[in-house]
Amino acid sequence: MAKRHAEEPLEDVQAVDSPASKRARVEEEVGGHEAPNGAGESSSRPLPDRLNGHRFEEDARQGNDILAAADQEQEELEEAAGIDDDDDEERGEEDEEEVASALTVPARQAAPAAGYGDLYLDTIDRALLDFDFEKLCSVTLSNINVYACLICGKYYQGRGPKSHAYFHALELGHHVFINMETQRVYVLPEGYEVKSKSLDDIRYVVDPRYSKEEVARLDRVPRTAWDLGGKQYRPGFVGMNNIKDNDYFNVVIQALSHVVPLRNFLMLEDFSTKPQLVQRLSMLVRKIWNPKAFKGHVSPHELLQEIAQRSNKRFTLTAQADPADFLGWFLNNVHLALGGSRTKPGTSIIQKVFQGRLKVESQQITAKADAGDRLRFEEAAEVRVEESRFLMLTLDLPAAPLFQDELDRNIIPQVPLTTILSKYDGLSSQEHLAHRRRYRLLQPLPPYLLLHIKRFSRNKFVSERNPTIVTFPSRALDMSPYVQPSPAHHPPGEPIWYDLAANITHEAQTRRGVGEDGGGGSGAAGTEGGGDGGPRKVWRVQLRDRARGDEWAQVQDLFVEEARKEILFLGEAYLQVWERRRG
């Protein structure tokens, strides 16, 4: 291939300084030394500047104005994009504002600014506040340092700059929070405390407190209150939320909240150092009697969660249980939580109110074959006498009839309460396994008697219900025939009067076309089927209003209605609380 000839001779090309080495140029910039090639001022500049300089000189010789061309090109580009100088200034200001908002954090304040002490308090929505549920953070599910948002009612943990309550305040603009343990109110994200008297009603609903005078007036002065919706209710006679199947729990707590010594103890004492079971029970009882509630009912969710954990899921809010079984378990666990002894009597308020003594006489029954090879039952000559303590007395119902009467109808039998109480007169005997036993109550009787009318029996195949009606008076039940005389405690021959305080009833409701007898049988003794196909158990409680004399109220979950004392026995009584008269 032929070599390409130069366009002009090398002799005609003007001398151009060769670029200095990289090391030499660095030394020139830093130390200010002269270039080693002695190029002078022009060689002291970097290569791009010198090249641009030569190009500028060459364009100047050719008559081209580089700066004017650049300005003209910039103006054309701005016209094409529709941007002027004012837009540039506005865009710059917006960028500065965005950067400032992204970098600035709300300043923490120890106190509100002057004249702004009630800031954000008008955003509080009391209709959305519900402090009955368990105090758990809605994000972390932690129960430590929980705050409630007073605008939406949700629970969040902490109030520091990195807490969930802080982020909730920034994201949704909800600024007012209350500490669920100390009842102190804060404004976030500023972090200062609000001490306004207008928030005292919220603090009272979170943790109601009563004086001795207020508690003493509960049973003397009738009181009517109104909730936020203007609905009237009576403190102490409020509905309780049935979350799913916890009506067995609701009726027991309602009955215990009307046992005066226990109620007063739970409302006045400080349980901050006691286990959670006692603390939550005390809180629920105080809310039942709250005259300043935001709503006319309460929710037992917080106490139910603690009971489910302590009982290893034996008693939960998702499955029904027997109220008598739950009452026995609950009283014993509350007794232990209050520091009561397992062996010494009278070591807690539970035993002082409900515990009594019982004498049990037992004889062994033996079976022997006589000369004719016939089986003979003989009682042992020795009678063993034991003394035991009780919290609840069980009463056995007579067997219900199995057949219909002459009119082809099942007659529901009735039995007086005094008849089934004869079990404890010391004369009637009962056979249990290989022993015959007699029972007798001992003095002194407890201030409150718990009676359990046993209606359900279970065998290997089915659970049966006895629908026998138990008739009883609402006042003046004489217990002296069933108590062994003791002149040291009570004059012989004098009656021992008890008045009914609470009555828990059972009702079997039909579902899915199944009759009350469970299997469609003709017998009066109903069969309690299992699963969805059996009859559903419904529990109600009837409570006496001491402040209004002989008035009664019937509570079923959220429904509260008046009840007539003359027809209280028409329901299937299951648990009863009797109060001993003073004097």
mmCIF file of C-alpha atoms in Angstrom, residues 27 45 50 63 85 118 126 131 139 201 212 245 305 496 548:
data_model
loop_
_atom_site.group_PDB
_atom_site.id
_atom_site.type_symbol
_atom_site.label_atom_id
_atom_site.label_comp_id
_atom_site.label_asym_id
_atom_site.label_seq_id
_atom_site.Cartn_x
_atom_site.Cartn_y
_atom_site.Cartn_z
ATOM 1 C CA GLU A 27 4.996 19.558 40.470
ATOM 2 C CA ARG A 45 -1.040 25.541 32.093
ATOM 3 C CA ARG A 50 -3.604 25.176 26.277
ATOM 4 C CA GLY A 63 -13.598 35.661 12.832
ATOM 5 C CA ASP A 85 -35.254 32.612 34.368
ATOM 6 C CA ASP A 118 -54.688 22.917 74.511
ATOM 7 C CA ARG A 126 -64.087 9.753 72.749
ATOM 8 C CA PHE A 131 -59.821 0.605 76.946
ATOM 9 C CA VAL A 139 -47.458 -3.411 65.658
ATOM 10 C CA ASP A 201 -62.815 11.941 82.199
ATOM 11 C CA LYS A 212 -64.695 4.641 100.721
ATOM 12 C CA ASP A 245 -68.675 -18.267 73.583
ATOM 13 C CA GLN A 305 -56.707 -13.660 78.080
ATOM 14 C CA ILE A 496 -80.519 -18.431 110.168
ATOM 15 C CA ARG A 548 -83.720 -0.049 94.937
#
